[in-house]
CSV table of C-alpha atoms in Angstrom, one decimal:
chain,number,residue,atom,x,y,z
A,1,UNK,CA,3.9,-62.0,-21.7
A,2,UNK,CA,4.4,-64.5,-18.9
A,3,UNK,CA,1.2,-65.3,-17.1
A,4,UNK,CA,0.8,-63.5,-13.6
A,5,UNK,CA,-1.1,-64.1,-10.5
A,6,UNK,CA,-3.1,-61.2,-11.1
A,7,UNK,CA,-5.4,-63.1,-13.2
A,8,UNK,CA,-6.4,-65.1,-10.0
A,9,UNK,CA,-7.0,-62.4,-7.6
A,10,UNK,CA,-10.0,-60.2,-8.5
A,11,UNK,CA,-10.2,-58.5,-5.2
A,12,UNK,CA,-9.4,-55.3,-3.5
A,13,UNK,CA,-9.6,-52.2,-5.6
A,14,UNK,CA,-11.0,-54.3,-8.6
A,15,UNK,CA,-13.8,-55.5,-6.5
A,16,UNK,CA,-15.3,-52.3,-6.0
A,17,UNK,CA,-15.6,-52.3,-9.7
A,18,UNK,CA,-16.7,-49.5,-12.3
A,19,UNK,CA,-16.4,-45.7,-11.4
A,20,UNK,CA,-15.9,-46.4,-7.6
A,21,UNK,CA,-13.1,-48.7,-8.1
A,22,UNK,CA,-11.4,-46.3,-10.4
A,23,UNK,CA,-11.6,-43.6,-7.9
A,24,UNK,CA,-10.4,-45.7,-5.2
A,25,UNK,CA,-7.5,-46.5,-7.3
A,26,UNK,CA,-6.6,-42.9,-7.9
A,27,UNK,CA,-6.9,-42.1,-4.1
A,28,UNK,CA,-4.6,-44.8,-3.2
A,29,UNK,CA,-2.1,-43.6,-6.0
A,30,UNK,CA,-2.6,-39.9,-4.5
A,31,UNK,CA,-1.6,-41.3,-1.1
A,32,UNK,CA,1.6,-42.9,-2.7
A,33,UNK,CA,2.3,-39.7,-4.6
A,34,UNK,CA,2.4,-38.1,-1.2
A,35,UNK,CA,4.6,-40.6,0.4
A,36,UNK,CA,7.1,-40.5,-2.5
A,37,UNK,CA,7.1,-36.6,-2.6
A,38,UNK,CA,8.2,-36.5,1.0
A,39,UNK,CA,11.4,-37.9,0.3
A,40,UNK,CA,12.6,-34.7,-1.7
A,41,UNK,CA,9.9,-31.9,-1.0
A,42,UNK,CA,11.9,-30.5,1.8
A,43,UNK,CA,15.3,-30.5,-0.1
A,44,UNK,CA,14.9,-26.9,-1.6
A,45,UNK,CA,13.6,-25.7,2.0
A,46,UNK,CA,16.6,-27.0,4.0
A,47,UNK,CA,18.4,-23.5,4.1
A,48,UNK,CA,15.1,-21.8,5.4
A,49,UNK,CA,14.6,-24.7,7.9
A,50,UNK,CA,18.2,-24.3,9.2
A,51,UNK,CA,17.7,-20.5,9.8
A,52,UNK,CA,14.4,-20.9,11.4
A,53,UNK,CA,15.1,-23.8,13.9
A,54,UNK,CA,18.7,-23.0,14.4
A,55,UNK,CA,20.0,-26.4,12.9
A,56,UNK,CA,23.7,-27.0,12.7
A,57,UNK,CA,25.1,-28.1,9.6
A,58,UNK,CA,25.5,-31.8,10.8
A,59,UNK,CA,22.1,-31.9,12.3
A,60,UNK,CA,20.4,-30.6,9.1
A,61,UNK,CA,21.0,-33.7,7.0
A,62,UNK,CA,18.9,-35.5,9.3
A,63,UNK,CA,15.8,-33.7,8.2
A,64,UNK,CA,16.1,-36.1,5.1
A,65,UNK,CA,18.0,-39.0,6.7
A,66,UNK,CA,15.5,-39.5,9.6
A,67,UNK,CA,12.6,-40.2,6.9
A,68,UNK,CA,15.0,-42.3,4.9
A,69,UNK,CA,16.2,-44.6,7.7
A,70,UNK,CA,12.6,-45.3,9.1
A,71,UNK,CA,11.0,-45.6,5.5
A,72,UNK,CA,13.9,-48.0,4.0
A,73,UNK,CA,14.5,-49.7,7.4
A,74,UNK,CA,10.9,-50.8,8.1
A,75,UNK,CA,9.4,-51.5,4.7
A,76,UNK,CA,9.7,-55.2,4.8
A,77,UNK,CA,7.9,-55.3,8.1
A,78,UNK,CA,5.2,-53.0,6.7
A,79,UNK,CA,4.8,-55.3,3.7
A,80,UNK,CA,4.6,-58.6,5.9
A,81,UNK,CA,2.1,-56.9,8.4
A,82,UNK,CA,-0.1,-55.9,5.3
A,83,UNK,CA,-0.1,-59.8,4.3
A,84,UNK,CA,-1.1,-60.8,7.7
A,85,UNK,CA,-3.6,-58.3,9.0
A,86,UNK,CA,-5.0,-57.1,5.5
A,87,UNK,CA,-3.6,-54.6,3.2
A,88,UNK,CA,-6.2,-51.9,3.1
A,89,UNK,CA,-6.2,-51.8,7.1
A,90,UNK,CA,-2.4,-51.6,7.1
A,91,UNK,CA,-2.3,-49.0,4.3
A,92,UNK,CA,-4.7,-46.8,6.3
A,93,UNK,CA,-2.8,-47.1,9.5
A,94,UNK,CA,0.3,-46.0,7.7
A,95,UNK,CA,-1.5,-43.1,6.1
A,96,UNK,CA,-2.9,-42.0,9.5
A,97,UNK,CA,0.6,-42.1,11.2
A,98,UNK,CA,2.1,-40.1,8.3
A,99,UNK,CA,-0.6,-37.4,8.3
A,100,UNK,CA,-0.5,-36.9,12.1
A,101,UNK,CA,3.3,-36.6,12.0
A,102,UNK,CA,3.3,-34.3,9.1
A,103,UNK,CA,1.2,-32.0,11.0
A,104,UNK,CA,3.4,-32.2,14.1
A,105,UNK,CA,6.4,-31.8,11.9
A,106,UNK,CA,5.2,-28.6,10.4
A,107,UNK,CA,4.4,-27.3,13.8
A,108,UNK,CA,8.1,-28.2,15.1
A,109,UNK,CA,9.9,-25.7,17.3
A,110,UNK,CA,13.2,-27.5,17.6
A,111,UNK,CA,15.7,-29.6,15.6
A,112,UNK,CA,14.9,-32.7,17.7
A,113,UNK,CA,11.0,-32.3,17.3
A,114,UNK,CA,11.4,-32.0,13.6
A,115,UNK,CA,13.7,-34.9,13.2
A,116,UNK,CA,11.6,-37.2,15.3
A,117,UNK,CA,8.3,-36.2,13.3
A,118,UNK,CA,10.3,-37.1,10.2
A,119,UNK,CA,11.3,-40.3,11.5
A,120,UNK,CA,7.7,-41.2,12.5
A,121,UNK,CA,6.6,-39.9,9.0
A,122,UNK,CA,8.9,-42.7,7.6
A,123,UNK,CA,7.3,-45.3,9.9
A,124,UNK,CA,3.8,-44.5,8.4
A,125,UNK,CA,5.2,-44.4,5.0
A,126,UNK,CA,7.0,-47.9,5.4
A,127,UNK,CA,3.4,-49.4,6.5
A,128,UNK,CA,1.4,-47.7,3.8
A,129,UNK,CA,3.7,-48.1,0.6
A,130,UNK,CA,4.0,-51.7,0.4
A,131,UNK,CA,0.3,-52.2,0.7
A,132,UNK,CA,-0.2,-50.0,-2.3
A,133,UNK,CA,1.8,-52.0,-4.6
A,134,UNK,CA,0.4,-55.3,-3.3
A,135,UNK,CA,-3.1,-54.0,-3.8
A,136,UNK,CA,-2.5,-53.2,-7.4
A,137,UNK,CA,-0.6,-56.6,-8.2
A,138,UNK,CA,-3.4,-58.7,-6.5
A,139,UNK,CA,-6.4,-57.1,-7.8
A,140,UNK,CA,-5.9,-56.6,-11.3
A,141,UNK,CA,-8.3,-58.7,-13.5
A,142,UNK,CA,-5.9,-59.5,-16.5
A,143,UNK,CA,-2.5,-58.7,-17.7
A,144,UNK,CA,-3.5,-55.6,-19.5
A,145,UNK,CA,-5.2,-54.1,-16.5
A,146,UNK,CA,-2.2,-54.9,-14.3
A,147,UNK,CA,0.2,-53.3,-16.7
A,148,UNK,CA,-1.9,-50.1,-16.8
A,149,UNK,CA,-2.1,-50.0,-13.0
A,150,UNK,CA,1.8,-50.6,-12.7
A,151,UNK,CA,2.4,-47.8,-15.2
A,152,UNK,CA,0.6,-45.4,-13.2
A,153,UNK,CA,2.3,-46.5,-10.1
A,154,UNK,CA,5.7,-46.3,-11.9
A,155,UNK,CA,4.8,-43.0,-12.9
A,156,UNK,CA,4.0,-41.8,-9.5
A,157,UNK,CA,7.2,-43.4,-8.1
A,158,UNK,CA,9.7,-42.2,-10.7
A,159,UNK,CA,8.3,-38.5,-11.1
A,160,UNK,CA,7.8,-38.3,-7.3
A,161,UNK,CA,11.2,-37.0,-6.5
A,162,UNK,CA,11.2,-34.2,-9.3
A,163,UNK,CA,7.6,-33.0,-8.3
A,164,UNK,CA,8.9,-32.8,-4.7
A,165,UNK,CA,11.6,-30.5,-5.6
A,166,UNK,CA,9.2,-28.4,-7.7
A,167,UNK,CA,6.3,-28.3,-5.0
A,168,UNK,CA,9.1,-27.6,-2.2
A,169,UNK,CA,10.3,-24.6,-4.1
A,170,UNK,CA,6.7,-23.2,-4.7
A,171,UNK,CA,5.5,-23.8,-1.1
A,172,UNK,CA,8.9,-22.5,0.4
A,173,UNK,CA,8.8,-19.4,-1.8
A,174,UNK,CA,5.0,-18.6,-1.7
A,175,UNK,CA,4.2,-19.5,2.1
A,176,UNK,CA,6.8,-21.1,4.3
A,177,UNK,CA,8.9,-24.3,4.6
A,178,UNK,CA,6.4,-25.5,7.1
A,179,UNK,CA,4.0,-26.1,4.2
A,180,UNK,CA,6.2,-28.8,2.7
A,181,UNK,CA,4.8,-30.8,5.6
A,182,UNK,CA,1.3,-29.2,6.1
A,183,UNK,CA,0.4,-30.0,2.4
A,184,UNK,CA,0.0,-33.7,3.5
A,185,UNK,CA,-2.6,-33.1,6.0
A,186,UNK,CA,-5.5,-32.5,3.8
A,187,UNK,CA,-4.3,-35.2,1.3
A,188,UNK,CA,-4.2,-37.7,4.2
A,189,UNK,CA,-7.6,-36.7,5.5
A,190,UNK,CA,-9.3,-37.1,2.1
A,191,UNK,CA,-7.7,-40.6,1.7
A,192,UNK,CA,-8.7,-41.7,5.0
A,193,UNK,CA,-12.2,-40.9,4.7
A,194,UNK,CA,-12.7,-42.0,1.2
A,195,UNK,CA,-10.6,-45.3,0.6
A,196,UNK,CA,-12.6,-47.2,3.3
A,197,UNK,CA,-15.7,-46.7,1.1
A,198,UNK,CA,-14.2,-47.3,-2.3
A,199,UNK,CA,-11.5,-50.2,-1.9
A,200,UNK,CA,-12.3,-53.4,-0.4
A,201,UNK,CA,-10.2,-55.0,2.1
A,202,UNK,CA,-8.0,-57.9,1.0
A,203,UNK,CA,-8.2,-61.4,2.8
A,204,UNK,CA,-6.1,-61.8,5.9
A,205,UNK,CA,-3.5,-64.6,5.3
A,206,UNK,CA,-3.4,-67.0,8.4
A,207,UNK,CA,-0.1,-67.7,10.0
A,208,UNK,CA,2.4,-66.8,12.7
A,209,UNK,CA,4.2,-63.7,12.5
A,210,UNK,CA,8.0,-64.0,12.1
A,211,UNK,CA,9.2,-62.0,15.0
A,212,UNK,CA,12.9,-62.9,14.7
A,213,UNK,CA,12.6,-62.2,10.8
A,214,UNK,CA,11.0,-58.8,11.7
A,215,UNK,CA,13.9,-57.8,14.2
A,216,UNK,CA,16.8,-58.9,11.9
A,217,UNK,CA,15.3,-57.6,8.8
A,218,UNK,CA,14.4,-54.4,10.3
A,219,UNK,CA,17.6,-53.9,12.2
A,220,UNK,CA,19.7,-54.9,9.5
A,221,UNK,CA,18.2,-52.5,6.8
A,222,UNK,CA,18.2,-49.5,9.5
A,223,UNK,CA,21.9,-50.1,10.2
A,224,UNK,CA,22.8,-50.4,6.7
A,225,UNK,CA,20.8,-47.4,5.7
A,226,UNK,CA,22.1,-45.5,8.7
A,227,UNK,CA,25.8,-46.3,7.7
A,228,UNK,CA,25.4,-45.6,4.1
A,229,UNK,CA,24.1,-42.0,5.0
A,230,UNK,CA,26.7,-41.4,7.6
A,231,UNK,CA,29.4,-42.1,5.1
A,232,UNK,CA,28.6,-39.0,3.2
A,233,UNK,CA,29.7,-37.1,6.2
A,234,UNK,CA,32.1,-39.5,8.1
A,235,UNK,CA,33.7,-41.0,5.2
A,236,UNK,CA,33.7,-44.8,4.0
A,237,UNK,CA,36.6,-45.7,6.4
A,238,UNK,CA,35.2,-44.3,9.5
A,239,UNK,CA,34.4,-46.6,12.5
A,240,UNK,CA,30.6,-45.4,12.6
A,241,UNK,CA,30.3,-46.3,8.8
A,242,UNK,CA,32.1,-49.7,8.9
A,243,UNK,CA,30.5,-50.6,12.4
A,244,UNK,CA,27.0,-49.9,10.8
A,245,UNK,CA,27.7,-52.0,7.8
A,246,UNK,CA,29.2,-54.9,9.9
A,247,UNK,CA,26.1,-54.9,12.2
A,248,UNK,CA,23.7,-54.7,9.1
A,249,UNK,CA,25.4,-57.5,7.5
A,250,UNK,CA,25.4,-59.7,10.5
A,251,UNK,CA,21.7,-59.1,11.0
A,252,UNK,CA,21.1,-59.9,7.3
A,253,UNK,CA,23.0,-63.0,7.6
A,254,UNK,CA,21.1,-64.0,10.5
A,255,UNK,CA,17.9,-63.3,8.7
A,256,UNK,CA,19.0,-65.3,5.5
A,257,UNK,CA,19.8,-68.3,8.1
A,258,UNK,CA,16.6,-68.2,9.9
A,259,UNK,CA,14.2,-67.6,6.9
A,260,UNK,CA,14.8,-71.0,5.6
A,261,UNK,CA,13.7,-72.5,8.8
A,262,UNK,CA,10.5,-70.9,9.8
A,263,UNK,CA,7.0,-71.9,8.6
A,264,UNK,CA,5.9,-68.4,7.8
A,265,UNK,CA,9.0,-66.2,7.1
A,266,UNK,CA,9.0,-62.5,6.8
A,267,UNK,CA,11.0,-62.6,3.6
A,268,UNK,CA,10.5,-66.0,1.6
A,269,UNK,CA,13.9,-67.0,0.2
A,270,UNK,CA,11.9,-68.3,-2.9
A,271,UNK,CA,11.7,-64.6,-4.1
A,272,UNK,CA,15.2,-64.3,-4.7
A,273,UNK,CA,15.5,-67.5,-6.9
A,274,UNK,CA,14.4,-65.8,-10.1
A,275,UNK,CA,17.0,-64.3,-12.0
A,276,UNK,CA,14.7,-61.7,-13.6
A,277,UNK,CA,13.7,-60.6,-10.2
A,278,UNK,CA,17.1,-60.3,-8.7
A,279,UNK,CA,18.2,-58.3,-11.8
A,280,UNK,CA,15.1,-56.0,-11.5
A,281,UNK,CA,16.0,-55.4,-7.7
A,282,UNK,CA,19.7,-54.8,-8.4
A,283,UNK,CA,18.7,-52.4,-11.5
A,284,UNK,CA,16.1,-50.6,-9.5
A,285,UNK,CA,18.6,-49.9,-6.5
A,286,UNK,CA,21.2,-48.6,-9.1
A,287,UNK,CA,18.8,-46.6,-10.9
A,288,UNK,CA,17.1,-44.8,-8.0
A,289,UNK,CA,20.5,-44.3,-6.5
A,290,UNK,CA,21.5,-42.6,-9.6
A,291,UNK,CA,18.5,-40.4,-10.0
A,292,UNK,CA,18.6,-39.2,-6.2
A,293,UNK,CA,22.3,-38.4,-6.6
A,294,UNK,CA,21.5,-36.3,-9.8
A,295,UNK,CA,18.8,-34.4,-7.8
A,296,UNK,CA,21.0,-33.8,-5.0
A,297,UNK,CA,23.8,-32.3,-7.2
A,298,UNK,CA,21.5,-30.4,-9.7
A,299,UNK,CA,19.8,-28.5,-6.8
A,300,UNK,CA,23.3,-27.2,-5.6
A,301,UNK,CA,24.2,-26.5,-9.1
A,302,UNK,CA,21.1,-24.4,-9.8
A,303,UNK,CA,21.1,-22.6,-6.6
A,304,UNK,CA,24.8,-22.0,-5.9
A,305,UNK,CA,26.2,-21.7,-9.4
A,306,UNK,CA,23.2,-20.2,-11.3
A,307,UNK,CA,21.8,-18.4,-8.5
A,308,UNK,CA,18.2,-19.5,-8.7
A,309,UNK,CA,15.4,-19.0,-6.1
A,310,UNK,CA,14.0,-22.1,-4.7
A,311,UNK,CA,10.9,-21.7,-6.8
A,312,UNK,CA,13.0,-21.3,-10.1
A,313,UNK,CA,15.3,-24.3,-9.0
A,314,UNK,CA,12.0,-26.4,-8.5
A,315,UNK,CA,10.6,-25.4,-11.8
A,316,UNK,CA,13.7,-26.2,-13.4
A,317,UNK,CA,13.0,-29.8,-12.8
A,318,UNK,CA,9.7,-29.6,-14.7
A,319,UNK,CA,10.8,-31.5,-17.9
A,320,UNK,CA,11.3,-34.7,-15.8
A,321,UNK,CA,7.8,-35.2,-14.4
A,322,UNK,CA,6.1,-34.1,-17.7
A,323,UNK,CA,8.3,-36.5,-19.8
A,324,UNK,CA,7.5,-39.3,-17.1
A,325,UNK,CA,3.8,-38.7,-17.3
A,326,UNK,CA,3.8,-38.9,-20.9
A,327,UNK,CA,5.9,-42.2,-21.1
A,328,UNK,CA,3.4,-43.7,-18.5
A,329,UNK,CA,0.7,-43.5,-21.1
A,330,UNK,CA,2.5,-45.6,-23.7
A,331,UNK,CA,4.9,-47.7,-21.6
A,332,UNK,CA,2.1,-50.6,-21.3
A,333,UNK,CA,1.8,-50.9,-25.0
A,334,UNK,CA,5.6,-50.8,-25.4
A,335,UNK,CA,6.0,-53.5,-22.9
A,336,UNK,CA,3.5,-55.7,-24.8
A,337,UNK,CA,5.3,-55.1,-28.1
A,338,UNK,CA,9.1,-55.4,-27.1
A,339,UNK,CA,9.0,-56.8,-23.7
A,340,UNK,CA,9.8,-55.5,-20.2
A,341,UNK,CA,13.7,-56.4,-20.6
A,342,UNK,CA,14.4,-54.6,-23.8
A,343,UNK,CA,12.6,-51.7,-22.6
A,344,UNK,CA,14.9,-51.3,-19.5
A,345,UNK,CA,17.9,-52.0,-21.4
A,346,UNK,CA,17.0,-49.0,-23.8
A,347,UNK,CA,15.9,-46.7,-20.8
A,348,UNK,CA,18.9,-47.4,-18.7
A,349,UNK,CA,21.3,-46.6,-22.0
A,350,UNK,CA,19.3,-43.3,-22.5
A,351,UNK,CA,20.0,-42.5,-18.8
A,352,UNK,CA,23.6,-42.9,-19.1
A,353,UNK,CA,23.6,-40.7,-22.1
A,354,UNK,CA,21.4,-38.1,-20.4
A,355,UNK,CA,24.2,-38.0,-17.5
A,356,UNK,CA,27.2,-37.7,-19.5
A,357,UNK,CA,26.9,-34.0,-20.5
A,358,UNK,CA,26.5,-33.4,-16.7
A,359,UNK,CA,29.9,-34.6,-16.1
A,360,UNK,CA,31.4,-31.9,-18.2
A,361,UNK,CA,29.5,-28.8,-16.8
A,362,UNK,CA,31.4,-25.5,-16.9
A,363,UNK,CA,30.5,-21.9,-16.3
A,364,UNK,CA,29.8,-21.6,-20.0
A,365,UNK,CA,27.5,-24.5,-20.3
A,366,UNK,CA,24.3,-23.6,-22.1
A,367,UNK,CA,21.4,-23.9,-19.8
A,368,UNK,CA,19.6,-25.7,-22.6
A,369,UNK,CA,22.0,-28.6,-22.3
A,370,UNK,CA,20.8,-29.1,-18.6
A,371,UNK,CA,17.2,-29.0,-19.6
A,372,UNK,CA,17.8,-31.7,-22.2
A,373,UNK,CA,19.5,-33.8,-19.6
A,374,UNK,CA,16.7,-33.5,-17.3
A,375,UNK,CA,14.1,-34.1,-20.1
A,376,UNK,CA,16.1,-37.4,-21.3
A,377,UNK,CA,16.5,-38.6,-17.5
A,378,UNK,CA,12.4,-38.2,-17.2
A,379,UNK,CA,11.8,-40.2,-20.5
A,380,UNK,CA,14.4,-43.0,-19.4
A,381,UNK,CA,12.7,-43.1,-15.8
A,382,UNK,CA,9.3,-43.4,-17.4
A,383,UNK,CA,10.6,-46.1,-19.7
A,384,UNK,CA,12.1,-48.3,-17.1
A,385,UNK,CA,10.3,-48.2,-13.7
A,386,UNK,CA,7.3,-50.0,-14.7
A,387,UNK,CA,9.1,-52.7,-16.6
A,388,UNK,CA,11.3,-53.2,-13.5
A,389,UNK,CA,8.2,-53.3,-11.2
A,390,UNK,CA,6.8,-56.0,-13.6
A,391,UNK,CA,10.0,-58.1,-13.5
A,392,UNK,CA,10.3,-57.7,-9.8
A,393,UNK,CA,6.6,-58.8,-9.0
A,394,UNK,CA,6.0,-61.4,-11.8
A,395,UNK,CA,4.7,-64.8,-10.6
A,396,UNK,CA,4.4,-63.7,-6.9
A,397,UNK,CA,1.6,-65.5,-5.2
A,398,UNK,CA,-1.1,-63.3,-3.8
A,399,UNK,CA,-0.5,-64.1,-0.3
A,400,UNK,CA,3.2,-62.9,-0.5
A,401,UNK,CA,2.6,-59.7,-2.6
A,402,UNK,CA,3.1,-57.6,0.3
A,403,UNK,CA,6.4,-59.0,1.1
A,404,UNK,CA,7.5,-58.9,-2.5
A,405,UNK,CA,6.4,-55.3,-2.7
A,406,UNK,CA,8.3,-54.4,0.6
A,407,UNK,CA,11.5,-56.0,-0.8
A,408,UNK,CA,11.2,-54.1,-3.9
A,409,UNK,CA,10.8,-50.7,-2.2
A,410,UNK,CA,13.5,-51.6,0.3
A,411,UNK,CA,15.9,-52.0,-2.5
A,412,UNK,CA,14.7,-48.7,-4.0
A,413,UNK,CA,15.5,-46.9,-0.7
A,414,UNK,CA,18.6,-48.7,-0.2
A,415,UNK,CA,19.7,-47.8,-3.6
A,416,UNK,CA,18.9,-44.2,-2.7
A,417,UNK,CA,20.9,-44.3,0.3
A,418,UNK,CA,23.9,-45.8,-1.5
A,419,UNK,CA,23.8,-43.3,-4.4
A,420,UNK,CA,23.5,-40.4,-2.0
A,421,UNK,CA,26.5,-41.4,0.1
A,422,UNK,CA,28.5,-42.3,-2.8
A,423,UNK,CA,27.8,-39.1,-4.4
A,424,UNK,CA,28.4,-37.1,-1.1
A,425,UNK,CA,31.8,-38.9,-0.6
A,426,UNK,CA,33.0,-38.2,-4.0
A,427,UNK,CA,31.9,-34.6,-4.0
A,428,UNK,CA,33.7,-34.0,-0.9
A,429,UNK,CA,36.8,-35.8,-2.1
A,430,UNK,CA,37.0,-33.4,-5.0
A,431,UNK,CA,35.5,-30.3,-3.9
A,432,UNK,CA,37.2,-26.9,-3.4
A,433,UNK,CA,35.8,-24.1,-1.0
A,434,UNK,CA,33.6,-21.8,-3.2
A,435,UNK,CA,33.6,-24.0,-6.3
A,436,UNK,CA,30.7,-26.4,-6.8
A,437,UNK,CA,31.8,-27.5,-10.3
A,438,UNK,CA,35.1,-29.4,-9.4
A,439,UNK,CA,33.5,-31.8,-6.9
A,440,UNK,CA,30.1,-31.6,-8.9
A,441,UNK,CA,31.5,-33.0,-12.1
A,442,UNK,CA,33.2,-35.9,-10.2
A,443,UNK,CA,29.8,-36.5,-8.4
A,444,UNK,CA,27.9,-36.7,-11.7
A,445,UNK,CA,30.5,-39.2,-12.9
A,446,UNK,CA,29.4,-41.3,-9.9
A,447,UNK,CA,25.7,-40.9,-10.9
A,448,UNK,CA,26.6,-42.0,-14.5
A,449,UNK,CA,28.5,-45.1,-13.2
A,450,UNK,CA,25.4,-46.2,-11.0
A,451,UNK,CA,23.1,-45.8,-14.1
A,452,UNK,CA,25.6,-48.0,-16.1
A,453,UNK,CA,25.4,-50.5,-13.2
A,454,UNK,CA,21.7,-50.7,-13.7
A,455,UNK,CA,22.0,-51.3,-17.3
A,456,UNK,CA,24.6,-54.1,-16.6
A,457,UNK,CA,22.1,-55.7,-14.4
A,458,UNK,CA,19.5,-56.1,-16.9
A,459,UNK,CA,21.8,-56.9,-20.0
A,460,UNK,CA,22.6,-60.1,-18.0
A,461,UNK,CA,19.0,-61.2,-18.5
A,462,UNK,CA,19.7,-61.1,-22.4
A,463,UNK,CA,23.0,-62.9,-22.0
A,464,UNK,CA,21.0,-65.8,-20.3
A,465,UNK,CA,17.4,-65.5,-21.7
A,466,UNK,CA,16.4,-69.0,-20.8
A,467,UNK,CA,16.5,-68.1,-17.1
A,468,UNK,CA,14.2,-65.3,-17.2
A,469,UNK,CA,11.6,-65.9,-14.7
């Protein structure tokens, strides 16, 4: 494998050493799982939330979208703050904000209060998440240790969505939808108390803070995520969708122009000069978009067509996290043997194969076909997320690891927004009242195409192997 900067940065988690360092790593990963779970844990509970707080149909989508807009829009800023002010410190501030507003969201008595709490949860997640990945990539002692840590991180990232659906179904049926938010509080408190004792702070990186870059990157990302989410309700040709995309594109253009001219840019242009990194970012966006789109459709199929309870709907996703966790145990060895690019290609191809049967769903489709599709989706996710993370963060200098991590996770969130918007629009275009399957099959075709785009992005690296960086 190509040497990485990880061998030159034995600080942070690794600095704690031994058992304490391992416990610290697991606690940081637990916090990451909490952040990822929150993107989907309330999905299954949405009908109960709407009834309890009297949400309108249009308002209800913002229980999910408020979190997505803040999380996706502020990730680059959160990554840069971690680089400048210390990653452990930024991580803990993010976890604290996330925990407080999880509690307040669970106590919300109106739609407005819940949406505001969800947005501020996203703010906390945006500060904490880049520091998790940056701590891992800058602290591993060697390539093998780094790959093992990245495999664990990737398992958390890829199975978190499915676990969120399972946990949300269980909590909603057994207690209340409010516990989909309250569950974060004890986890956050444990992380806040233990991590300062077990995880060493990373050095601060001197330099001026790029205010213009922060404003344009954050504003551009928020505008794009907001527009893509609105497209699902308003349509791709609506003034709000087009206006949001235009504003976002204009701000990103200003960002690209200014980042080449400032001494300490928020987003270093050099990060986008590696073909392998660009391909990994594109593949991750398409992969995550396809998977979130599949979750969105599958929940409706299981609850509306098969009439499963929230608990059974959540449990139906169990093959995914189990297969992802199993793959995480062997993927580091597979990467060492076959290389990251080949593994991503095989995993992306398997995901396309897994999605194809879902495009042919009918009232007579055996349930085992759905379970096999979810199982293969989990195997493919476990096979691709860690190699994609490796490709995206390879050869990044330690002082820029937070920015690179923020960029990677921003693309993941943008991909999720794009996938959901495409599927929502496709589903709405073909849907007929009282019949999920007509629009659902079209939506699953959209998810399949997104997975095929992820495959195409990485196949390009095989065609031009000399430029892999």
